[in-house]
mmCIF file of C-alpha atoms in Angstrom:
data_model
loop_
_atom_site.group_PDB
_atom_site.id
_atom_site.type_symbol
_atom_site.label_atom_id
_atom_site.label_comp_id
_atom_site.label_asym_id
_atom_site.label_seq_id
_atom_site.Cartn_x
_atom_site.Cartn_y
_atom_site.Cartn_z
ATOM 1 C CA UNK A 1 13.537 9.025 7.702
ATOM 2 C CA UNK A 2 10.440 6.810 8.188
ATOM 3 C CA UNK A 3 8.134 7.205 5.154
ATOM 4 C CA UNK A 4 6.190 3.746 5.293
ATOM 5 C CA UNK A 5 4.743 2.219 8.328
ATOM 6 C CA UNK A 6 2.093 -0.527 8.784
ATOM 7 C CA UNK A 7 0.465 -0.631 12.244
ATOM 8 C CA UNK A 8 3.350 1.676 13.529
ATOM 9 C CA UNK A 9 6.076 -0.713 12.503
ATOM 10 C CA UNK A 10 8.491 1.067 10.199
ATOM 11 C CA UNK A 11 9.320 -0.948 6.977
ATOM 12 C CA UNK A 12 10.953 2.091 5.166
ATOM 13 C CA UNK A 13 14.259 0.356 4.883
ATOM 14 C CA UNK A 14 12.703 -2.424 2.841
ATOM 15 C CA UNK A 15 10.638 -0.367 0.372
ATOM 16 C CA UNK A 16 12.112 0.300 -3.098
ATOM 17 C CA UNK A 17 8.949 1.631 -4.691
ATOM 18 C CA UNK A 18 5.959 3.681 -3.373
ATOM 19 C CA UNK A 19 3.304 4.675 -5.636
ATOM 20 C CA UNK A 20 0.454 6.802 -4.311
ATOM 21 C CA UNK A 21 -2.783 6.726 -6.453
ATOM 22 C CA UNK A 22 -5.728 8.801 -5.876
ATOM 23 C CA UNK A 23 -9.096 7.525 -6.962
ATOM 24 C CA UNK A 24 -12.193 9.800 -7.175
ATOM 25 C CA UNK A 25 -15.573 8.360 -6.412
ATOM 26 C CA UNK A 26 -18.372 10.142 -8.254
ATOM 27 C CA UNK A 27 -21.754 9.662 -9.872
ATOM 28 C CA UNK A 28 -22.339 10.875 -13.464
ATOM 29 C CA UNK A 29 -25.460 11.191 -15.510
ATOM 30 C CA UNK A 30 -26.439 12.869 -18.745
ATOM 31 C CA UNK A 31 -29.332 15.304 -18.824
ATOM 32 C CA UNK A 32 -31.860 15.745 -21.712
ATOM 33 C CA UNK A 33 -29.842 18.520 -23.293
ATOM 34 C CA UNK A 34 -26.749 16.233 -23.405
ATOM 35 C CA UNK A 35 -24.772 17.749 -20.679
ATOM 36 C CA UNK A 36 -22.840 15.396 -18.236
ATOM 37 C CA UNK A 37 -23.682 16.131 -14.612
ATOM 38 C CA UNK A 38 -20.979 14.950 -12.296
ATOM 39 C CA UNK A 39 -21.329 14.837 -8.469
ATOM 40 C CA UNK A 40 -17.943 14.207 -6.585
ATOM 41 C CA UNK A 41 -18.548 12.023 -3.617
ATOM 42 C CA UNK A 42 -15.182 11.368 -2.224
ATOM 43 C CA UNK A 43 -11.591 10.388 -2.934
ATOM 44 C CA UNK A 44 -9.626 7.417 -1.845
ATOM 45 C CA UNK A 45 -5.912 6.530 -1.732
ATOM 46 C CA UNK A 46 -4.399 3.339 -3.210
ATOM 47 C CA UNK A 47 -0.722 2.684 -2.302
ATOM 48 C CA UNK A 48 1.416 0.290 -4.396
ATOM 49 C CA UNK A 49 4.444 -0.759 -2.461
ATOM 50 C CA UNK A 50 7.452 -2.646 -3.593
ATOM 51 C CA UNK A 51 9.638 -4.482 -1.161
ATOM 52 C CA UNK A 52 13.294 -5.566 -1.700
ATOM 53 C CA UNK A 53 14.414 -9.184 -1.319
ATOM 54 C CA UNK A 54 14.247 -10.198 2.309
ATOM 55 C CA UNK A 55 15.700 -12.848 4.624
ATOM 56 C CA UNK A 56 13.342 -14.976 6.719
ATOM 57 C CA UNK A 57 13.778 -12.882 9.932
ATOM 58 C CA UNK A 58 12.905 -9.617 8.222
ATOM 59 C CA UNK A 59 9.905 -11.189 6.473
ATOM 60 C CA UNK A 60 8.379 -12.471 9.685
ATOM 61 C CA UNK A 61 7.048 -9.171 11.070
ATOM 62 C CA UNK A 62 6.091 -7.722 7.640
ATOM 63 C CA UNK A 63 4.009 -10.857 7.083
ATOM 64 C CA UNK A 64 2.200 -10.505 10.349
ATOM 65 C CA UNK A 65 1.120 -6.965 9.361
ATOM 66 C CA UNK A 66 0.258 -8.137 5.741
ATOM 67 C CA UNK A 67 -1.838 -10.918 7.078
ATOM 68 C CA UNK A 68 -3.755 -8.628 9.358
ATOM 69 C CA UNK A 69 -5.984 -7.528 6.332
ATOM 70 C CA UNK A 70 -7.064 -4.327 8.113
ATOM 71 C CA UNK A 71 -4.390 -2.071 9.185
ATOM 72 C CA UNK A 72 -3.161 1.521 9.568
ATOM 73 C CA UNK A 73 -0.705 2.759 7.103
ATOM 74 C CA UNK A 74 1.528 5.778 7.452
ATOM 75 C CA UNK A 75 3.118 6.925 4.142
ATOM 76 C CA UNK A 76 4.890 9.894 2.726
ATOM 77 C CA UNK A 77 2.137 12.036 0.934
ATOM 78 C CA UNK A 78 3.649 13.549 -2.302
ATOM 79 C CA UNK A 79 1.354 16.534 -2.407
ATOM 80 C CA UNK A 80 2.334 17.946 1.043
ATOM 81 C CA UNK A 81 5.731 16.017 1.477
ATOM 82 C CA UNK A 82 4.446 15.045 5.176
ATOM 83 C CA UNK A 83 3.412 11.662 6.711
ATOM 84 C CA UNK A 84 -0.271 10.844 6.448
ATOM 85 C CA UNK A 85 -2.033 8.001 8.112
ATOM 86 C CA UNK A 86 -4.931 6.090 6.625
ATOM 87 C CA UNK A 87 -6.935 3.014 7.454
ATOM 88 C CA UNK A 88 -6.359 0.466 4.817
ATOM 89 C CA UNK A 89 -7.145 -3.048 3.742
ATOM 90 C CA UNK A 90 -4.443 -5.314 2.062
ATOM 91 C CA UNK A 91 -6.601 -7.746 -0.037
ATOM 92 C CA UNK A 92 -3.835 -9.651 -1.839
ATOM 93 C CA UNK A 93 -0.115 -10.335 -1.305
ATOM 94 C CA UNK A 94 1.945 -13.108 -2.488
ATOM 95 C CA UNK A 95 5.424 -14.083 -1.670
ATOM 96 C CA UNK A 96 7.986 -15.879 -3.983
ATOM 97 C CA UNK A 97 11.053 -17.514 -2.562
ATOM 98 C CA UNK A 98 14.401 -16.916 -4.321
ATOM 99 C CA UNK A 99 16.511 -19.282 -2.107
ATOM 100 C CA UNK A 100 15.414 -21.967 0.374
ATOM 101 C CA UNK A 101 18.711 -23.400 1.726
ATOM 102 C CA UNK A 102 19.688 -24.345 5.305
ATOM 103 C CA UNK A 103 20.454 -21.170 7.132
ATOM 104 C CA UNK A 104 19.839 -18.857 3.962
ATOM 105 C CA UNK A 105 16.208 -18.385 3.148
ATOM 106 C CA UNK A 106 15.521 -15.445 0.883
ATOM 107 C CA UNK A 107 12.439 -14.064 -0.949
ATOM 108 C CA UNK A 108 12.446 -12.373 -4.345
ATOM 109 C CA UNK A 109 11.352 -8.586 -4.521
ATOM 110 C CA UNK A 110 7.527 -8.429 -4.500
ATOM 111 C CA UNK A 111 4.744 -5.779 -4.485
ATOM 112 C CA UNK A 112 1.532 -5.411 -2.681
ATOM 113 C CA UNK A 113 -1.314 -2.869 -2.701
ATOM 114 C CA UNK A 114 -3.050 -1.119 0.178
ATOM 115 C CA UNK A 115 -6.494 0.393 -0.430
ATOM 116 C CA UNK A 116 -8.085 3.021 1.845
ATOM 117 C CA UNK A 117 -11.251 2.048 3.636
#
């Protein structure tokens, strides 16, 4: 089952962690009688994705999508247990190599975040 895609490329087989955070955007102020008045504006999703160690060929297409900065992400929404699609940015990602030998290039497991626009 596909549960994580970036720009319609399925990376579910490489995912070992998928955390779906919901951040509420709001304004709050206190009135003269000391009551807190809160106005809910919107909510945004933030995904934290863990990737298993990859070889060089598997890493190539993933890096193209991570480097695009703005992307479309499809993920398994825990509330409804269905696939949801959101427009995201991927502001930071870093890759650490585990092995760089002739014919055997491997990365360590890594994580990155996708933030809904």
